Coordinates of N, CA and C in Angstrom, one line a residue:
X1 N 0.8 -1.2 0.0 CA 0.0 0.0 0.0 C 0.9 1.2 0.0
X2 N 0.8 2.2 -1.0 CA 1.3 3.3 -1.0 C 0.4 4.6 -0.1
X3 N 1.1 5.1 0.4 CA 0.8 6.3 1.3 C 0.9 7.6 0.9
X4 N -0.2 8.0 0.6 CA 0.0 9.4 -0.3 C -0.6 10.6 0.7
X5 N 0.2 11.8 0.3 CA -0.3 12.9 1.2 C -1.6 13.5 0.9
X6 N -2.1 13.9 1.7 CA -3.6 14.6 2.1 C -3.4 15.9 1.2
X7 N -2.4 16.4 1.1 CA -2.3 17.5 0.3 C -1.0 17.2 -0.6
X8 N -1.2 17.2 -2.1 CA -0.3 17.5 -2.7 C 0.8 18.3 -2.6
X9 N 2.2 18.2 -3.2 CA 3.2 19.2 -2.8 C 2.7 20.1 -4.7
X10 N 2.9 21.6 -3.9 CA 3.0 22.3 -5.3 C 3.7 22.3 -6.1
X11 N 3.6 22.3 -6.8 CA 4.2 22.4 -8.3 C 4.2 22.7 -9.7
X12 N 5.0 23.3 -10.5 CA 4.7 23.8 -11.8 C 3.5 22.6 -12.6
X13 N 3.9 21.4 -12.4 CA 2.4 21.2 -13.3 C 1.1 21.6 -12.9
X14 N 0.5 21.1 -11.6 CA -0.5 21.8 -11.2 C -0.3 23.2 -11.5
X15 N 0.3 24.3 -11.0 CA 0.5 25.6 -11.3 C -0.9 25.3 -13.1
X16 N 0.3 25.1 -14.0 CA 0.2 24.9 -15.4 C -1.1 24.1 -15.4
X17 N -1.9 23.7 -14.9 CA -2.7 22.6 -14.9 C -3.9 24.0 -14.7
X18 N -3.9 24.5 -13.4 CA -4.7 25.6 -12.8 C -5.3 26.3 -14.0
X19 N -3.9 27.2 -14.4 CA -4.1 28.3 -15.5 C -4.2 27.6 -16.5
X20 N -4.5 26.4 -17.1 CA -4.9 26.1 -18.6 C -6.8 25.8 -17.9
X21 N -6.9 25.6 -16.9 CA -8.6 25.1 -17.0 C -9.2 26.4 -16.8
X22 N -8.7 27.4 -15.8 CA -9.0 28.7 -16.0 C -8.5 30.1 -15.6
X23 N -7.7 30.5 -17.2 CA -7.0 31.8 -16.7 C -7.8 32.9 -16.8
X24 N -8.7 33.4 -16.5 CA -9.3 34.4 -16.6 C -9.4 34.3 -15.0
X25 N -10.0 33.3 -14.6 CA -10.4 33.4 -13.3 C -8.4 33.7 -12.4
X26 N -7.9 32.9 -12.7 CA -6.6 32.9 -12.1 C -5.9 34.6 -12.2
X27 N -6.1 34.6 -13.5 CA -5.2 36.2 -13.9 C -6.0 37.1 -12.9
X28 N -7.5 37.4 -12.4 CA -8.5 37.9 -11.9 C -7.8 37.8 -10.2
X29 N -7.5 36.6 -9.6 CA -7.2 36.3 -8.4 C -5.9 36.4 -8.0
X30 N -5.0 36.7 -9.1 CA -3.7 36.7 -8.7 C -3.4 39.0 -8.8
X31 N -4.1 39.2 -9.6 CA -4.2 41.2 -9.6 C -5.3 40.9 -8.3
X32 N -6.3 40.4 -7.9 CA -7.1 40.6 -6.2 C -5.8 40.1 -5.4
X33 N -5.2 39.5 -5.3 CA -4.0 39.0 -4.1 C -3.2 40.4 -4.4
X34 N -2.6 40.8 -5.2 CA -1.8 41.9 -5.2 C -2.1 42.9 -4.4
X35 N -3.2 43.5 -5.5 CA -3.9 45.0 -4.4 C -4.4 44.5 -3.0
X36 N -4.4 43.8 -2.7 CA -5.0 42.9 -1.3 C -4.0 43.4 -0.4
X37 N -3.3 43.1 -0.8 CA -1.6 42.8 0.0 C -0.3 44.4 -0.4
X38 N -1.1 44.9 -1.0 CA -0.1 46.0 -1.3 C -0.2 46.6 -0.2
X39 N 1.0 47.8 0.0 CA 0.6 48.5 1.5 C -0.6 49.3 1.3
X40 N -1.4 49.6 1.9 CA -2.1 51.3 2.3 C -1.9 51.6 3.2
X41 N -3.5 51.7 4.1 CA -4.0 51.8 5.7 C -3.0 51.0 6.3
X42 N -3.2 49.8 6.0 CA -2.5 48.5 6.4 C -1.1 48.6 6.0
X43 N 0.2 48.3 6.5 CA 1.4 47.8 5.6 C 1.6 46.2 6.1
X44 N 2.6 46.5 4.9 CA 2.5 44.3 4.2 C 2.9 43.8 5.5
X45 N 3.4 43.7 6.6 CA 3.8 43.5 7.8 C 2.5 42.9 8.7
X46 N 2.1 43.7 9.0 CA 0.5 43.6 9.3 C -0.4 43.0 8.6
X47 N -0.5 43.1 7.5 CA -1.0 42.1 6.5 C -1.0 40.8 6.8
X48 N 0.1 40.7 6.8 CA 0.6 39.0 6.4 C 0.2 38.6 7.5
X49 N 0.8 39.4 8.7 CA 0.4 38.8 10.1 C -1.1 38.6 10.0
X50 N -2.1 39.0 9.7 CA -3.7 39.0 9.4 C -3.8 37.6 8.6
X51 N -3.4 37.5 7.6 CA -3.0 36.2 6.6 C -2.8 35.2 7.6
X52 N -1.8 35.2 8.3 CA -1.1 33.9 9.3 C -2.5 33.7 9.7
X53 N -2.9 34.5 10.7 CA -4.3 34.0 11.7 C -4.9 33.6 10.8
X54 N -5.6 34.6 10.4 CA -6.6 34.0 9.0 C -6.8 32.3 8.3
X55 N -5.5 32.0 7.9 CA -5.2 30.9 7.6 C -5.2 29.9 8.5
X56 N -4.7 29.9 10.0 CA -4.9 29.0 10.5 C -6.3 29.0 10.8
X57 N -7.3 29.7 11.0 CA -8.9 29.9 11.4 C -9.5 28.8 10.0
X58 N -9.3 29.2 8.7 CA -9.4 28.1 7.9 C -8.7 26.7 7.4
X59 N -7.8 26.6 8.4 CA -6.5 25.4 8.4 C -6.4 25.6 7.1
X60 N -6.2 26.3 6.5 CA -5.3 25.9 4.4 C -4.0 26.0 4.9
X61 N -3.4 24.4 4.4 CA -1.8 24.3 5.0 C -0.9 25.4 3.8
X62 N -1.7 25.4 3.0 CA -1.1 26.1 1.6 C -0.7 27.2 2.2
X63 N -1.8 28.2 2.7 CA -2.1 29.4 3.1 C -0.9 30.1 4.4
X64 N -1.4 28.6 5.3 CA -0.3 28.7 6.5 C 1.2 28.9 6.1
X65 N 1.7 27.7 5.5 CA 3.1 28.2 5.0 C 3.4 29.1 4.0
X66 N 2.5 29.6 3.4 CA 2.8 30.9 2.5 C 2.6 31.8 3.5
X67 N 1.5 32.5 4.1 CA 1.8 33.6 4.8 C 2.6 34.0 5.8
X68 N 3.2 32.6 6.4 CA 4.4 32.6 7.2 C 5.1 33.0 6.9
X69 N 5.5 32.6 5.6 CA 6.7 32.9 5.2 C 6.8 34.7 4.3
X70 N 5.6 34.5 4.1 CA 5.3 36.1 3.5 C 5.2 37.0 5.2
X71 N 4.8 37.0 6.3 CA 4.9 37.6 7.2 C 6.5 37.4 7.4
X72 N 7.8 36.3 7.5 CA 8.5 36.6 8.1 C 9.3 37.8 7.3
X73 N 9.0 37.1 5.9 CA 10.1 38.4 4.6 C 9.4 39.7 5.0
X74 N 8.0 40.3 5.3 CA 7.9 41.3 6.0 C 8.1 41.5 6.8
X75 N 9.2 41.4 7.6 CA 9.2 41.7 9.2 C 9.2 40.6 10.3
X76 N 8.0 40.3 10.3 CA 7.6 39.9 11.7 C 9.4 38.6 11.9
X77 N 8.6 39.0 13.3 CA 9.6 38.3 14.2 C 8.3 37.2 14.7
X78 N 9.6 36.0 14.7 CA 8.5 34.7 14.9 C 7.5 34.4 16.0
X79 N 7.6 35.6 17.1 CA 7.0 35.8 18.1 C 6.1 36.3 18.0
X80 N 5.7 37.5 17.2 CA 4.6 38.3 16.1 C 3.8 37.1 16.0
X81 N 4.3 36.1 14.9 CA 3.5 35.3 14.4 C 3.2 34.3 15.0
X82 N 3.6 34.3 16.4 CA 3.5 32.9 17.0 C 1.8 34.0 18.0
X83 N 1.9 34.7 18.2 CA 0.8 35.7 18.3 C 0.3 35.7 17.8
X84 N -0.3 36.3 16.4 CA -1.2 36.1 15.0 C -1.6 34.8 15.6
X85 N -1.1 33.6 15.7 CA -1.7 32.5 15.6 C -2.4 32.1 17.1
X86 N -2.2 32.6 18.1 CA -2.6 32.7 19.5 C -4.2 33.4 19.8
X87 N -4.3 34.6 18.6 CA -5.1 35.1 18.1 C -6.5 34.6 17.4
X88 N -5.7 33.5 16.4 CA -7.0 33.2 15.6 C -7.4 32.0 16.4
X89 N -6.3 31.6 17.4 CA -7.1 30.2 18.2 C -8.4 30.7 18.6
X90 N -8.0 32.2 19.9 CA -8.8 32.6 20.6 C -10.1 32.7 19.7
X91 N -9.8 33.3 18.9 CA -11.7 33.7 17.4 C -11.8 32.6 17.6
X92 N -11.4 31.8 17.6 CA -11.8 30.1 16.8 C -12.8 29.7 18.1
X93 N -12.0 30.0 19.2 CA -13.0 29.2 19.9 C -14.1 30.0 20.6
X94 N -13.9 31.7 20.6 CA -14.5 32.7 21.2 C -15.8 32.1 20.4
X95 N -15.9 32.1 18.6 CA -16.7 31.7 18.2 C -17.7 30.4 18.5
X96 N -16.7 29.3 19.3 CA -17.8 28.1 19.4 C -18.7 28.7 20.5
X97 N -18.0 29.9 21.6 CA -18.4 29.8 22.5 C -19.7 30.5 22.3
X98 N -19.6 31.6 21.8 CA -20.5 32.9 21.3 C -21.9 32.2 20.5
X99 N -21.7 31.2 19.5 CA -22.3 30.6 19.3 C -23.1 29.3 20.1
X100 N -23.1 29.1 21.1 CA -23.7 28.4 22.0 C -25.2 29.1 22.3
X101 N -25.3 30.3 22.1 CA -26.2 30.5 22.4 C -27.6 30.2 21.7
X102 N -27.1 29.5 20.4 CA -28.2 29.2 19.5 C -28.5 27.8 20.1
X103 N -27.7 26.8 21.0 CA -28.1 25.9 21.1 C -28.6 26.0 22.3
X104 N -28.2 26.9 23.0 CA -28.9 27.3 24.7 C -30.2 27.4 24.0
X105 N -31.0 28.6 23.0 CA -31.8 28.8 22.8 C -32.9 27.7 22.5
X106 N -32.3 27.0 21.5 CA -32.5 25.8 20.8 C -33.6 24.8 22.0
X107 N -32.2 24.7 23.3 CA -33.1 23.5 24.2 C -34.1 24.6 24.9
X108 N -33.8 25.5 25.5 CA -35.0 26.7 25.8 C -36.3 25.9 25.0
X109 N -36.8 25.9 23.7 CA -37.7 26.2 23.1 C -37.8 24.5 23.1
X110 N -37.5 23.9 23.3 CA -37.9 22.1 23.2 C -38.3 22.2 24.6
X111 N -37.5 22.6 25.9 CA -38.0 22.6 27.0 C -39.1 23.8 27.4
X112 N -39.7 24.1 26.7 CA -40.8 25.2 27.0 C -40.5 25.9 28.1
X113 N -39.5 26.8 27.6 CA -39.0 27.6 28.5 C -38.5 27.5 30.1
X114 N -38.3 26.1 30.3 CA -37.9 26.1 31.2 C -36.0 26.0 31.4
X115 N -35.6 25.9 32.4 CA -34.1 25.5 32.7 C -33.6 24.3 32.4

């Protein structure tokens, strides 16, 4: 039995593979990642660190090692980003917590308003 990974490693054929099924959409998403990520309000430092969290909040391992690595070439110091990521735990779970209330509600209304 061969053992294959859960996620492919990247590579120019995929790459090549992407943009022949659809470059309109790709050309479209690679100028939105640019202006995304260019400085304004925000600079790329802060960005990326937003990317880091972000990405782990959606686990894309893609995402994770790219914006790591795009946060460290901007700056951040691995402690930054060891933060960013401290960050999106807390959302991650603030969220399960925050959301309980739909299921508090939930048994409320089966238990006719009782406790």
């Amino acid at each position: 039995m061969v053992d294959s990974p859960m996620y492919p490693h990247p590579s120019p054929e995929l790459a090549k593979r992407r943009a022949e099924l659809a470059p309109e959409a790709l050309s479209a998403f690679k100028a939105f990642s640019k202006a995304v990520f260019a400085p304004g309000a925000l600079d790329a430092k802060t960005k990326q660190l937003i990317a880091v969290a972000v990405a782990h909040v959606t686990q894309c391992p893609y995402c994770i090692k790219g914006h790591t690595e795009g946060a460290a070439r901007a700056g951040a110091s691995d402690k930054e980003i060891m933060e960013a990521i401290w960050v999106a735990a807390e959302m991650r779970a603030g969220g399960a917590y925050a959301h309980s209330a739909l299921a508090l509600q939930t048994l409320q209304g089966l238990h006719g308003g009782e406790d």
